[in-house]
Every structure is written in C-alpha cells, then in structure tokens.
PDB file of C-alpha atoms in Angstrom:
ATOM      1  CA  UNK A   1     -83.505 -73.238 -14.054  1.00  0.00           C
ATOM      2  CA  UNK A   2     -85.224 -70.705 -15.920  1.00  0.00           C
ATOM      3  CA  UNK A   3     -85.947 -69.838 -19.420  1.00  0.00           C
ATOM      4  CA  UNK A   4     -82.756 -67.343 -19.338  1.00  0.00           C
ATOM      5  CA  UNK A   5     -80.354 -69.105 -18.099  1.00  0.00           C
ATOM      6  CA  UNK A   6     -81.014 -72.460 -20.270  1.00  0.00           C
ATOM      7  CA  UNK A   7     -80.642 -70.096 -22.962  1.00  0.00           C
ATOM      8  CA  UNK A   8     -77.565 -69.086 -21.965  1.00  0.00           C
ATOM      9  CA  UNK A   9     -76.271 -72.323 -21.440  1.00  0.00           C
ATOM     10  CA  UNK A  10     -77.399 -73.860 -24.661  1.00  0.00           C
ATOM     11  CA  UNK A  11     -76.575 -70.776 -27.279  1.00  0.00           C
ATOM     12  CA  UNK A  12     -73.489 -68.469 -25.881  1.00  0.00           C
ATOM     13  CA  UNK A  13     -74.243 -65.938 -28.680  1.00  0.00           C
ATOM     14  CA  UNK A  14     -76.696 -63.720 -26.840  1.00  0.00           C
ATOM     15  CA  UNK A  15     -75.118 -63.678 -24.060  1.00  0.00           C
ATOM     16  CA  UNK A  16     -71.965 -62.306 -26.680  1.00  0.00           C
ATOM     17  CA  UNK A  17     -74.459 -59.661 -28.099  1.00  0.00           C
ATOM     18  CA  UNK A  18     -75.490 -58.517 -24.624  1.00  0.00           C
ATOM     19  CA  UNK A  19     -71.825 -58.136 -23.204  1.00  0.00           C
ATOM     20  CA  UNK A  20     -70.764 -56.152 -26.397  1.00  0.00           C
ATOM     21  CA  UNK A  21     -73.544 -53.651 -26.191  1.00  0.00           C
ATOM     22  CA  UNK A  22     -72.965 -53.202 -22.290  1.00  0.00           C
ATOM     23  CA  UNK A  23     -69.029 -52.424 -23.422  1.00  0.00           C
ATOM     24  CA  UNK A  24     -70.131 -49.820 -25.918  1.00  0.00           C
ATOM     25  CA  UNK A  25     -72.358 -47.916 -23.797  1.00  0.00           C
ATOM     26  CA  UNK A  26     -69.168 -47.251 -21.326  1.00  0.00           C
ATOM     27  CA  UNK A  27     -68.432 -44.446 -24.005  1.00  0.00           C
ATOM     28  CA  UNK A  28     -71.852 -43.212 -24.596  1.00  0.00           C
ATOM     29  CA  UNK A  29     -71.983 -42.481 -20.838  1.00  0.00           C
ATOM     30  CA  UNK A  30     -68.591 -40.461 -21.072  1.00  0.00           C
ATOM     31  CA  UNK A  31     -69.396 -38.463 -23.402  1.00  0.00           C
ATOM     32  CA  UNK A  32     -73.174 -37.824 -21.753  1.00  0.00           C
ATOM     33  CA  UNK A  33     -71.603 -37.087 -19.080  1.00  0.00           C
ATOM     34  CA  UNK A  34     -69.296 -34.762 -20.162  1.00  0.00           C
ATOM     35  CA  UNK A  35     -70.804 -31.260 -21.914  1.00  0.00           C
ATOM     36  CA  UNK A  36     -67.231 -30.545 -23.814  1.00  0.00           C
ATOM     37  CA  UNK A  37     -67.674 -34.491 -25.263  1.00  0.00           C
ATOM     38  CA  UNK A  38     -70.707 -33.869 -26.377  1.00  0.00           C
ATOM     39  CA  UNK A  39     -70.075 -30.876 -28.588  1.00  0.00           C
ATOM     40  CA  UNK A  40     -67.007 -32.816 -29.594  1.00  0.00           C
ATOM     41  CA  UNK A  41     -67.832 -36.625 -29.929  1.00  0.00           C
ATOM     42  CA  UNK A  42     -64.771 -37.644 -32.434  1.00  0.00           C
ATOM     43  CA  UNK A  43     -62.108 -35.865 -30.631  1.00  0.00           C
ATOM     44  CA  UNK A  44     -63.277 -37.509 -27.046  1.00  0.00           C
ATOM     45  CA  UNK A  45     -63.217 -40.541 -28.598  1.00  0.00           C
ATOM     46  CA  UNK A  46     -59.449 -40.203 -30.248  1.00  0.00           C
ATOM     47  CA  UNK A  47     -58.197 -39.272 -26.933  1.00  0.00           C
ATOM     48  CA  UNK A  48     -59.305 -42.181 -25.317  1.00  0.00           C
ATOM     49  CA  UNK A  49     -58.239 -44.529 -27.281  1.00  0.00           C
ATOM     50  CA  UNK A  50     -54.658 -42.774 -27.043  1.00  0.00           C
ATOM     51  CA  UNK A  51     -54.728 -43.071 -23.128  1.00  0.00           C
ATOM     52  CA  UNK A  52     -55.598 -46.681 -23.544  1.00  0.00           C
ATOM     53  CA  UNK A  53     -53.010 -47.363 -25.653  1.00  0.00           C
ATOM     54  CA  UNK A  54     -50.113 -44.952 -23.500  1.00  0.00           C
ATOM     55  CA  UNK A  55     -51.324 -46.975 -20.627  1.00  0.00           C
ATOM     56  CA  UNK A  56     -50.733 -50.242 -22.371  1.00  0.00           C
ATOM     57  CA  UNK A  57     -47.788 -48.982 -23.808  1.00  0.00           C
ATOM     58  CA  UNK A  58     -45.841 -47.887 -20.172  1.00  0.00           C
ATOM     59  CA  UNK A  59     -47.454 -51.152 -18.607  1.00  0.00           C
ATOM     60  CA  UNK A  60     -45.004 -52.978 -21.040  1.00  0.00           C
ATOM     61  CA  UNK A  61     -42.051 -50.932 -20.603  1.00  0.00           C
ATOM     62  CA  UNK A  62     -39.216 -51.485 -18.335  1.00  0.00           C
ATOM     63  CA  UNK A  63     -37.045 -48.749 -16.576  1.00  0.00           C
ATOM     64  CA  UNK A  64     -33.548 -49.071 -16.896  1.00  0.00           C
ATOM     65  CA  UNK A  65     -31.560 -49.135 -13.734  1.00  0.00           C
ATOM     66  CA  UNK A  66     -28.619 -46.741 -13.561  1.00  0.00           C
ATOM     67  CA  UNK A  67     -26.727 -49.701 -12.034  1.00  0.00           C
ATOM     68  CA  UNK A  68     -25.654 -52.901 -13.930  1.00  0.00           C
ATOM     69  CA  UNK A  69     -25.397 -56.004 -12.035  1.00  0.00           C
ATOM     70  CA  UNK A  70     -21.889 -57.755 -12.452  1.00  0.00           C
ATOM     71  CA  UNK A  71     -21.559 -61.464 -11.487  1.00  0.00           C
ATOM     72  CA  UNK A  72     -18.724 -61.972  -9.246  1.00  0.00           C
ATOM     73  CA  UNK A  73     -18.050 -65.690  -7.410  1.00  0.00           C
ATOM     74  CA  UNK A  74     -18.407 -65.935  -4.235  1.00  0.00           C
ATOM     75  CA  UNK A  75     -15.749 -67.404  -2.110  1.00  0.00           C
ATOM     76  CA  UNK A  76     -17.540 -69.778   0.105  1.00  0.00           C
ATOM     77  CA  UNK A  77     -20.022 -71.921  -1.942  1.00  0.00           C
ATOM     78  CA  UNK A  78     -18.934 -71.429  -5.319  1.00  0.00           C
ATOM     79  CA  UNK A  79     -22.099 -69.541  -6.456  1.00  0.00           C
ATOM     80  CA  UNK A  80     -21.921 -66.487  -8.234  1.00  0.00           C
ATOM     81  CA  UNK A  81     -23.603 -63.006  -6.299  1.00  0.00           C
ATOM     82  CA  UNK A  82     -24.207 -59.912  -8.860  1.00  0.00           C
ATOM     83  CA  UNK A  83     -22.322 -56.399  -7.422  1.00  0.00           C
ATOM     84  CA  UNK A  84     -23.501 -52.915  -8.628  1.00  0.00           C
ATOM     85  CA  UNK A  85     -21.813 -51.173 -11.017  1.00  0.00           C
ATOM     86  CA  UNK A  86     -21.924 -47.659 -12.358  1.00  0.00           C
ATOM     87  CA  UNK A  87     -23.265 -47.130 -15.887  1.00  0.00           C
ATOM     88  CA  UNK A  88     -21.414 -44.402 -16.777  1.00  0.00           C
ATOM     89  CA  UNK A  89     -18.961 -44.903 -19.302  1.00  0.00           C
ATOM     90  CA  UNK A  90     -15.068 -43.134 -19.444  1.00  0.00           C
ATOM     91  CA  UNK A  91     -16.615 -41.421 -22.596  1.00  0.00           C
ATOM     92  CA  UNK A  92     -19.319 -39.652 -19.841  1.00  0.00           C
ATOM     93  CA  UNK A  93     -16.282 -38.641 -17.390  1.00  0.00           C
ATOM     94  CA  UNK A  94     -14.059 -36.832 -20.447  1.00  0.00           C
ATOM     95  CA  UNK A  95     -17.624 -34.878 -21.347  1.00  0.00           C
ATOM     96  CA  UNK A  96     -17.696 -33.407 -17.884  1.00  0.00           C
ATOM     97  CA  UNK A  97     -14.029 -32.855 -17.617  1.00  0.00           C
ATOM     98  CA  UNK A  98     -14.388 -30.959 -20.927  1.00  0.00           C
ATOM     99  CA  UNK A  99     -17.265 -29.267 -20.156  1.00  0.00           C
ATOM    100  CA  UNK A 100     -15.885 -27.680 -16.593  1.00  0.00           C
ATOM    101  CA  UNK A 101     -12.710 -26.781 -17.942  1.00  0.00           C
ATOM    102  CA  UNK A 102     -14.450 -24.620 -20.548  1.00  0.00           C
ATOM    103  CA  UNK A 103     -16.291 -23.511 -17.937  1.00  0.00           C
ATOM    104  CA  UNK A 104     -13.471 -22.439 -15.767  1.00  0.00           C
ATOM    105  CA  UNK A 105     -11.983 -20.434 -19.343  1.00  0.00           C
ATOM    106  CA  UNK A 106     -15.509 -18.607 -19.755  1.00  0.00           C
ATOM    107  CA  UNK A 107     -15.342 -17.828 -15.858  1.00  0.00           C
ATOM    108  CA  UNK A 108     -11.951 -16.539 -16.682  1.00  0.00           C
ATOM    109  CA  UNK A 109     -12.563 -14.238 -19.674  1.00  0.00           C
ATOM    110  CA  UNK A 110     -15.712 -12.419 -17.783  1.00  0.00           C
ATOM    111  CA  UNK A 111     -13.506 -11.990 -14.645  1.00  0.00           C
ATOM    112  CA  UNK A 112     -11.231 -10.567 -17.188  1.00  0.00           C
ATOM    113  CA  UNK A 113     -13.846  -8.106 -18.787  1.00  0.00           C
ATOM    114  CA  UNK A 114     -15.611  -7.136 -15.616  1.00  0.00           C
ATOM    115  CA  UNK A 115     -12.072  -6.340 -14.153  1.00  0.00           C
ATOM    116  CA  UNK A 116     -11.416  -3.798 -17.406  1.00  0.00           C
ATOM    117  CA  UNK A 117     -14.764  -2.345 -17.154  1.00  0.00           C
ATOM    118  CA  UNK A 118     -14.063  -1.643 -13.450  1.00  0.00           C
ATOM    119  CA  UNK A 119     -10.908  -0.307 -14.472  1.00  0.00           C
ATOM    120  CA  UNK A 120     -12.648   2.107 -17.228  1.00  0.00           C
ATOM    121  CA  UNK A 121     -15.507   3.005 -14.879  1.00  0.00           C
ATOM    122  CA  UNK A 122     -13.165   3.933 -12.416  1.00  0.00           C
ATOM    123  CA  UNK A 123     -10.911   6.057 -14.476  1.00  0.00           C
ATOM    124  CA  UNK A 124     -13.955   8.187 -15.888  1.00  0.00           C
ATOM    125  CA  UNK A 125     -15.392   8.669 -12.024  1.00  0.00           C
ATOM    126  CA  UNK A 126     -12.047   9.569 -10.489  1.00  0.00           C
ATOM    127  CA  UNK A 127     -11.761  12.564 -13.789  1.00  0.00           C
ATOM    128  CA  UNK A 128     -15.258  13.503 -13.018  1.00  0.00           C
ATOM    129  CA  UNK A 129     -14.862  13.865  -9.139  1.00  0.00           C
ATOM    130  CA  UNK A 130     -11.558  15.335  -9.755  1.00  0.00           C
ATOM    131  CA  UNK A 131     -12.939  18.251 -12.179  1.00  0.00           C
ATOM    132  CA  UNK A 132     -15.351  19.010  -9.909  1.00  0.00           C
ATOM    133  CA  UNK A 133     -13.158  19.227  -6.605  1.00  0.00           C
ATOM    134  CA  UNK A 134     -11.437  21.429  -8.552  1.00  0.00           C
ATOM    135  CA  UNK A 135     -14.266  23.730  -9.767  1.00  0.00           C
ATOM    136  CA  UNK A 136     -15.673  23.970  -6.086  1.00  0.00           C
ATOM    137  CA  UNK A 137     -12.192  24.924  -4.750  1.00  0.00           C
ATOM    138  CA  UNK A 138     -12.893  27.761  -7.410  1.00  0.00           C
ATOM    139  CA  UNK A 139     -15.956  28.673  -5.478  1.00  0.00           C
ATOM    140  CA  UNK A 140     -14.493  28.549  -2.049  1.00  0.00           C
ATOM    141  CA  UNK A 141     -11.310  30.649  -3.052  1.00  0.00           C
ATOM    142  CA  UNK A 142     -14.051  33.492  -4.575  1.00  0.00           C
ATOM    143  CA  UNK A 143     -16.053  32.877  -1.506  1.00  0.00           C
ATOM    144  CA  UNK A 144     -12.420  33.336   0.469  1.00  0.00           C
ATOM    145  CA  UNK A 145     -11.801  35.951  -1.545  1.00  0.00           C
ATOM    146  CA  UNK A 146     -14.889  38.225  -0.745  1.00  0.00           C
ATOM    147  CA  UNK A 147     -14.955  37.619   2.499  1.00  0.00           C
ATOM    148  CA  UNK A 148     -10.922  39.214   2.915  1.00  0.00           C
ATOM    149  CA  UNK A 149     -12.240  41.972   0.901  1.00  0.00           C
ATOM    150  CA  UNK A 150     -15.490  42.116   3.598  1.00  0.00           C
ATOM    151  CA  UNK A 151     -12.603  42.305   6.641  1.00  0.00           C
ATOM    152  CA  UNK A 152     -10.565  44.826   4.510  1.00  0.00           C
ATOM    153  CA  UNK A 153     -13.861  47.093   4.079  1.00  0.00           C
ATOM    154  CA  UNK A 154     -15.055  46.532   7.771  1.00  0.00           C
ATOM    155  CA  UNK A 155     -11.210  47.333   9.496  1.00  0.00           C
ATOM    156  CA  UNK A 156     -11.239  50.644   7.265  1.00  0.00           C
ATOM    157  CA  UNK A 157     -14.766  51.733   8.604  1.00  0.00           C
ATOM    158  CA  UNK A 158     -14.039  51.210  12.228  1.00  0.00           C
ATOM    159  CA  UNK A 159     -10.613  52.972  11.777  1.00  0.00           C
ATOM    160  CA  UNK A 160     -12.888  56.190  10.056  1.00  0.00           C
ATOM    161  CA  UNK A 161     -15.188  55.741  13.063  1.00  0.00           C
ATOM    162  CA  UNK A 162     -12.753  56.246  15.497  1.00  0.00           C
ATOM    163  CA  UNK A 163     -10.848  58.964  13.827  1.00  0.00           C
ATOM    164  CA  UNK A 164     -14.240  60.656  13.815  1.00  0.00           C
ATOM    165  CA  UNK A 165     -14.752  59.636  17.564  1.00  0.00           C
ATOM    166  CA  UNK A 166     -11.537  61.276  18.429  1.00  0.00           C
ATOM    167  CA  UNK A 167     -12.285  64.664  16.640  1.00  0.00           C
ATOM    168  CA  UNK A 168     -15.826  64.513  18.386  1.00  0.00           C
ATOM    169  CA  UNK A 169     -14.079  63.841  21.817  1.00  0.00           C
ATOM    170  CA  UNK A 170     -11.468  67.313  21.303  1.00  0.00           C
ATOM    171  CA  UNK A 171     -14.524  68.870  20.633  1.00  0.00           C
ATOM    172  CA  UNK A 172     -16.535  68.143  23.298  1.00  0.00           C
ATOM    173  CA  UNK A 173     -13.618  69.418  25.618  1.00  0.00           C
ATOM    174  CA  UNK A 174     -14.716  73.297  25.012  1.00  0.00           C
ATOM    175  CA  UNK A 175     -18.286  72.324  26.288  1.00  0.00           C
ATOM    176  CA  UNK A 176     -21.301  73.033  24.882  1.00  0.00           C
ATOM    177  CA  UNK A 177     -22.576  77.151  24.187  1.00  0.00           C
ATOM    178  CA  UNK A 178     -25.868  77.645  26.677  1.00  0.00           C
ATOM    179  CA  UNK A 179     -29.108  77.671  24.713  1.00  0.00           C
ATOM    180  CA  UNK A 180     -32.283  78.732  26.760  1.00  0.00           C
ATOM    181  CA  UNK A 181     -34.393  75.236  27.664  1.00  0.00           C
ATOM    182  CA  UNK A 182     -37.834  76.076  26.009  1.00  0.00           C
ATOM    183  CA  UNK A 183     -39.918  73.621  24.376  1.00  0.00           C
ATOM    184  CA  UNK A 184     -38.804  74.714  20.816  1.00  0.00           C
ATOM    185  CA  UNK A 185     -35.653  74.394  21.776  1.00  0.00           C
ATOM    186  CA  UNK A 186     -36.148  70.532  22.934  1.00  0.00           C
ATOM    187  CA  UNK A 187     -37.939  69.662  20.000  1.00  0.00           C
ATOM    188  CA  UNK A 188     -34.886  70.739  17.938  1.00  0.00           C
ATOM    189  CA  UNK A 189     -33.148  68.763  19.965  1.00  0.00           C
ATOM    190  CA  UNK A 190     -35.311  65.822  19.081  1.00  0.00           C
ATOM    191  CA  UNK A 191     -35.098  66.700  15.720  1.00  0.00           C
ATOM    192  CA  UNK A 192     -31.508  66.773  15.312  1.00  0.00           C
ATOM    193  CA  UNK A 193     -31.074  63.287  17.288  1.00  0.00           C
ATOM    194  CA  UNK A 194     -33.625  61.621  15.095  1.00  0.00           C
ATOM    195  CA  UNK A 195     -32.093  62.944  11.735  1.00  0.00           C
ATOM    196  CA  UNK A 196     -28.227  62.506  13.008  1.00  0.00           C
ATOM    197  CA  UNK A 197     -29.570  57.971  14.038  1.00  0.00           C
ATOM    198  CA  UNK A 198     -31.053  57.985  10.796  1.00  0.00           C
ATOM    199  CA  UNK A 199     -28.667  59.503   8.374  1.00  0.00           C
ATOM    200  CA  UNK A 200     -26.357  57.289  10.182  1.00  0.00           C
ATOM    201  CA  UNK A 201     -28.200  54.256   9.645  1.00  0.00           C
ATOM    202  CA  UNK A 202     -28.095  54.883   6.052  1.00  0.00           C
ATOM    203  CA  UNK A 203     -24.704  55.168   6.044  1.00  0.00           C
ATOM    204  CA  UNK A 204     -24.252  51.517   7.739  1.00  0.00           C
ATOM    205  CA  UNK A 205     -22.567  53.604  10.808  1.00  0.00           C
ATOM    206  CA  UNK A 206     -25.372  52.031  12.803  1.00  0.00           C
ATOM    207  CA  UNK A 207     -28.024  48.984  12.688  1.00  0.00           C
ATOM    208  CA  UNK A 208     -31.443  49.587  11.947  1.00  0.00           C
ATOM    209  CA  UNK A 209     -32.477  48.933  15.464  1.00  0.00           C
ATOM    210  CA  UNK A 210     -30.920  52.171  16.810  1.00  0.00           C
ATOM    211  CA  UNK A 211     -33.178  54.526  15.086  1.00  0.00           C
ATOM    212  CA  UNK A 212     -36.347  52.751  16.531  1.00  0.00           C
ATOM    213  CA  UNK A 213     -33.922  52.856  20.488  1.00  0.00           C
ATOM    214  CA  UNK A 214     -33.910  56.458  19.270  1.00  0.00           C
ATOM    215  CA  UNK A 215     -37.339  57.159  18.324  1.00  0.00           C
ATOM    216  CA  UNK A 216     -38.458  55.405  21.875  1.00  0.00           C
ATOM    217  CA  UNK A 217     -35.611  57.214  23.634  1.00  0.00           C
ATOM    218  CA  UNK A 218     -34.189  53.986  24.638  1.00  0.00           C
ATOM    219  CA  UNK A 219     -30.642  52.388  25.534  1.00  0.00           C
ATOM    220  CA  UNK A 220     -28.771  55.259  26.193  1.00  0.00           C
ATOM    221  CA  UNK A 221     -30.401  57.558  23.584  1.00  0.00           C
ATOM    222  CA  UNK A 222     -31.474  61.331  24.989  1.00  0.00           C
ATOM    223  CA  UNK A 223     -33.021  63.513  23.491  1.00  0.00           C
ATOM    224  CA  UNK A 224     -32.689  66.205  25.661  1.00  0.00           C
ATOM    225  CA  UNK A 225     -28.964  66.208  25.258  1.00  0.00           C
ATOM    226  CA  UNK A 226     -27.303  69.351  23.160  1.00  0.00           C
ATOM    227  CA  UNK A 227     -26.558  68.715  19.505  1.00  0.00           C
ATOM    228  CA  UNK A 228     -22.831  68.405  20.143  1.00  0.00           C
ATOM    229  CA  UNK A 229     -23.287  65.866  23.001  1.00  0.00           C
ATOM    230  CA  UNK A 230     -25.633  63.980  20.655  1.00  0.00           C
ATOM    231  CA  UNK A 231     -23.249  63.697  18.192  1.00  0.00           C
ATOM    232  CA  UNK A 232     -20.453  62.578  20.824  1.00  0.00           C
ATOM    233  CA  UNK A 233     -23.353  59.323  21.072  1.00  0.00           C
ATOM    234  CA  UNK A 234     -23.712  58.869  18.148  1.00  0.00           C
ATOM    235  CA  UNK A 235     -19.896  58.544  16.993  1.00  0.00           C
ATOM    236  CA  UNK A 236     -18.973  56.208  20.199  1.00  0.00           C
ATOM    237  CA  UNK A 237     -22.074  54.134  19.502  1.00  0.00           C
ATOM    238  CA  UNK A 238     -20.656  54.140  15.517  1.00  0.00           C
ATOM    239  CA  UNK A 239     -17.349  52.958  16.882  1.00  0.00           C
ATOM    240  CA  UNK A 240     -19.054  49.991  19.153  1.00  0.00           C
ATOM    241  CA  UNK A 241     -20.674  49.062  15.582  1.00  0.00           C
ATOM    242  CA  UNK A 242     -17.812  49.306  13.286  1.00  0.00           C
ATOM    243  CA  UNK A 243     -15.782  47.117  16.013  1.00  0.00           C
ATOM    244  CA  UNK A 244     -18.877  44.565  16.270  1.00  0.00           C
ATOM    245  CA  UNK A 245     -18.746  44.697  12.581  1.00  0.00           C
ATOM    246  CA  UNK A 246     -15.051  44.043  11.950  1.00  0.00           C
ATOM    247  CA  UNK A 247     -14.992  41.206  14.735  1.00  0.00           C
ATOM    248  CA  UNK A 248     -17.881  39.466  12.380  1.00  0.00           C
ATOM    249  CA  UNK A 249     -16.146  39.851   9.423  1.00  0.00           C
ATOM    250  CA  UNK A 250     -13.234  38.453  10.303  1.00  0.00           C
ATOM    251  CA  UNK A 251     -14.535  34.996  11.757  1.00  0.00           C
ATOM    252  CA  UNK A 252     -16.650  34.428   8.581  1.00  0.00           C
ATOM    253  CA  UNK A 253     -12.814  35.217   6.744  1.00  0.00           C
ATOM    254  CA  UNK A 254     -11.199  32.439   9.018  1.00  0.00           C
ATOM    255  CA  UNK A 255     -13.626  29.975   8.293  1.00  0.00           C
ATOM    256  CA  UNK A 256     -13.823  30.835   4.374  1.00  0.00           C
ATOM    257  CA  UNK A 257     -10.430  30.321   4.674  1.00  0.00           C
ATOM    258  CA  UNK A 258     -10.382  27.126   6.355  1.00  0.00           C
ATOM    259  CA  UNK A 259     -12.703  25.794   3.904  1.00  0.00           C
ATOM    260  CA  UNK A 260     -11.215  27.076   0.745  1.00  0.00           C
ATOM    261  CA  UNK A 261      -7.810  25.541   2.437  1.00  0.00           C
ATOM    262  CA  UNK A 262      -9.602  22.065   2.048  1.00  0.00           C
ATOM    263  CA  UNK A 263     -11.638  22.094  -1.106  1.00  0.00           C
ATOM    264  CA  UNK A 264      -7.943  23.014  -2.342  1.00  0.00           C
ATOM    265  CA  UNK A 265      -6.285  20.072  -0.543  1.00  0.00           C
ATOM    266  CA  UNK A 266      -9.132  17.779  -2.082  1.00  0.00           C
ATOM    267  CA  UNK A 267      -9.204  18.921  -5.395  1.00  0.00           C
ATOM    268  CA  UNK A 268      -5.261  18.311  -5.559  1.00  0.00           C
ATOM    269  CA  UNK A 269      -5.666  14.671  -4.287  1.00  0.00           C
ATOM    270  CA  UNK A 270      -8.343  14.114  -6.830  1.00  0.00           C
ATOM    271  CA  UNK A 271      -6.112  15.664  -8.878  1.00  0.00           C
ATOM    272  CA  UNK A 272      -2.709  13.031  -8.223  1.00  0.00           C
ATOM    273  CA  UNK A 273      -5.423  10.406  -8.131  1.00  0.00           C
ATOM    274  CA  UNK A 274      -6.715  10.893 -11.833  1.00  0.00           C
ATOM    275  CA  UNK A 275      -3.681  11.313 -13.049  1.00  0.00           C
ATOM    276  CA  UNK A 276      -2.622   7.605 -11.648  1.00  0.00           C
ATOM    277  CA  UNK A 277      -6.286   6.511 -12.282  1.00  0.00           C
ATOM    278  CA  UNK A 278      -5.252   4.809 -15.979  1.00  0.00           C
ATOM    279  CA  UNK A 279      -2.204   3.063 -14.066  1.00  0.00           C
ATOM    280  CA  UNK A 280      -4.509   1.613 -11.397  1.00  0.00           C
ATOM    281  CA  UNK A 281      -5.727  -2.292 -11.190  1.00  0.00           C
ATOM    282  CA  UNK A 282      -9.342  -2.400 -10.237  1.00  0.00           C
ATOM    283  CA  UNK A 283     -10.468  -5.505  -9.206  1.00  0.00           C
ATOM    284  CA  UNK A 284     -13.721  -6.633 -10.453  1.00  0.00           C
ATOM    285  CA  UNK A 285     -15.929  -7.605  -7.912  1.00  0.00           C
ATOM    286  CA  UNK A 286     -15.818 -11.430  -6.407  1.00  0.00           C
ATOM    287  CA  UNK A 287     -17.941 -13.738  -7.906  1.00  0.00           C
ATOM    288  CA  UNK A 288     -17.756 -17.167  -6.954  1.00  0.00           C
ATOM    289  CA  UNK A 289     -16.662 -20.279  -9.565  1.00  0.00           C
ATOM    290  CA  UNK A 290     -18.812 -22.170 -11.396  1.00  0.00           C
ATOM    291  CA  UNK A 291     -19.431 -25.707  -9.435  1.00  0.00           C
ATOM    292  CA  UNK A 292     -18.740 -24.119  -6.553  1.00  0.00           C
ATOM    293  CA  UNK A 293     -20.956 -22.685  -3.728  1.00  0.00           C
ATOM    294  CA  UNK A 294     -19.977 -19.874  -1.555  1.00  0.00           C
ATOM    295  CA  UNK A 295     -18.460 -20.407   2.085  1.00  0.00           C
ATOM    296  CA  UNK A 296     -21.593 -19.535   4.708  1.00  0.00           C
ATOM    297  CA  UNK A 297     -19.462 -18.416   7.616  1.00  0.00           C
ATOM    298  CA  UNK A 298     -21.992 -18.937  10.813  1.00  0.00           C
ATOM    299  CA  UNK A 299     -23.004 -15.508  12.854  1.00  0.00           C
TER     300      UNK A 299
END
C-alpha cells in the first residue's frame, strides 16, 4: 500500500477536499466551453441551477390519470379488483351542453344575418341589372330606329333610280343623232363617261369602284359608246346599286330589330324581377354546424 492510499484510509478529509474541487470544476468547464457563458458567468450559472432544480422538481411529481380506479368485489374469491372510471364530473357534462347550445344560437343568428345580407345584396344587384337592361334596350331601339330610317332612305333612292332608268329607256327609243367618229370626237366621249361615273359616285348612285372599272374601261364600261347610250349605263348600273343597297339595308333593319325585340324582353323581366326583388327569400349560403363535419360523398 502506498503513501496515498494509507492516507486515504487513515484521514478521509483530503480525499473530501479533492472530490469537492473535482465537483466545482464541472461548471468552470461549462462555462469555458461555452463563449456566450463566458461573457455572461452569473446568468449561466442561475440557469443551471434552475434546470437542476425543474428536473428534481418533475422527477417528484406524479401525473394524474384521467381514470380513477374503483374497487369492486369479485365474485369468485372474495377479493376486491379496481374498474376504470371516468373522471369527469356531471358539473363537466352541463359545461359542454351549455356551451354547444350557445353555440348552435350563435350559428343561428349569423345564418340569420348572412341570409339578410344576401337578401340586401340581391335586391341592390337585381335594381342595378335591371336599370341597365333597360338603358341598353334604349340603345338598341335608337340603333332600331336608324336603321328603319336607313331602309326608308335606301327604298326611296332605288325607286328615284328607276324612275330615272325608265325616262333614260323612252329616250333611248329615238336612237342616238350620228356624230362623225374622229378622235376628238372619242375623247369627248371619254370625257363625258368619266365625268357622268364620277358625278355619280358622289352622289352615292354608284360605289367608288365603278369610276376606277370606268377609268380602266372595265366590266361593261365603254367608252366609245354615244353620250346618250352612256347615260342608259350608267342609270341601269345606278338601279343594280340602289337595289344592292336597299337589300343591305333591310337585313341590318331585321336584325336591329330582332335585337332591340330582346334587350326589350330582358329589360322588362329585370324589370318584374326588381320589383319582386324586396319580397324575395335569399338563402344565405350553406355552411355547415358547429361540431359537425361535412358529408364527403366518394367520386
């Protein structure tokens, strides 16, 4: 046995000193080994003695179990065997019975607001939609309205044309006087054709097209013809016009008629409809009850 241990054995002190000094340098190597300890030596120190004492604390404790054991005899032996009970108390089932019913009354009273603000909401959108069926319907009649007046314009034109064509086509019947064919006499000619397309053109007798047929001496336009067989063109091509005219003017009638016919039909349903708008139960949208979950219906 050496010198150490007979020492030990003989005086326990030491032995004391040296196991304290070990215990406080468990600390001293925390906190050197930790850079936020070190600028903070006190507050490291605080907070480990709390976690020793928390963890000494919750080793002591005991959790309650939410079940209570009830001794009940047994029926073979004599000996008693403990049985399970709830903990909850008829105090606990009145709070929950309390607290869905008021539940159920607060579910109630928004079902019951939601359902008037529907209501509201719906009465202003139905006014709005039906003011402004009734202001297009307006437009369409106007739009109806110019286009009759379009057809009214067009018939009277192609009636004029024809009358003209008619007087043209008496005319024609004495013939034309003889004129000696010489050059000046075919660039009159020209002339004449060129200034009859395009005062007619300006006149909306013809389409814009005609005085460049005319200027090419194209579709149908001659212009070696004589001034009076010219003009005997020029009035049947005026009639063709005014006819093509009239025939377009009164398809885009029918149809501004058809539609003005329903924005009018519209604008009196929206009509009825806001005028039975206030008398009208909206139901709010469905919103499931509280403590209950929705229904998932399988795809």
């Amino acid at each position: 046995m050496n010198v150490v241990a007979e020492m030990l054995l003989t005086d326990p002190a030491p032995a004391a000193i040296w196991a304290t000094l070990i215990l406080l340098t468990f600390p001293a190597l925390l906190m050197l080994g930790s850079p936020e300890a070190m600028r903070h030596p006190g507050r490291t120190l605080r907070d480990l003695l709390t976690a020793l004492r928390s963890a000494r604390l919750f080793a002591g404790k005991t959790l309650p179990s939410p079940y209570a054991s009830t001794p009940v005899p047994s029926a073979h032996n004599g000996s008693t065997r403990h049985l399970p009970t709830r903990s909850s108390s008829a105090g606990d089932v009145s709070s929950q019975h309390a607290s869905s019913q008021h539940a159920s009354s607060q579910h109630a009273s928004s079902q019951h607001a939601s359902s008037q603000y529907a209501s509201s909401q719906y009465v202003s959108e139905v006014r709005v939609a039906a003011e402004r069926a009734a202001v297009a319907a307006q437009r369409w009649q106007e739009l109806w309205e110019q286009a009759e007046a379009t057809v009214n314009a067009a018939y009277e034109s192609w009636l004029d044309a024809d009358a003209r064509l008619r007087k043209a086509m008496v005319a024609a019947r004495w013939g034309t006087p003889w004129s000696a064919p010489t050059c000046e006499e075919y660039a009159a000619r020209e002339r004449f054709l060129h200034r009859a397309v395009a005062v007619a053109c300006d006149r909306g007798d013809l389409p814009a097209a005609a005085l460049a047929d005319a200027l090419a001496g194209r579709n149908g336009w001659d212009a070696r013809l004589h001034p009076v067989d010219q003009e005997l063109v020029i009035t049947k091509a005026t009639v063709t016009y005014r006819r093509h005219c009239y025939d377009t003017a009164a398809a885009a009638e029918l149809t501004a008629r058809h539609d003005a016919d329903l924005a009018h039909r519209a604008a009196g349903s929206l009509a009825r409809e806001a005028l039975a708008a206030p008398f009208t139960t909206v139901p709010s949208p469905a919103t499931p009850a509280p403590g209950r979950r929705p229904m998932v219906v399988p795809a």
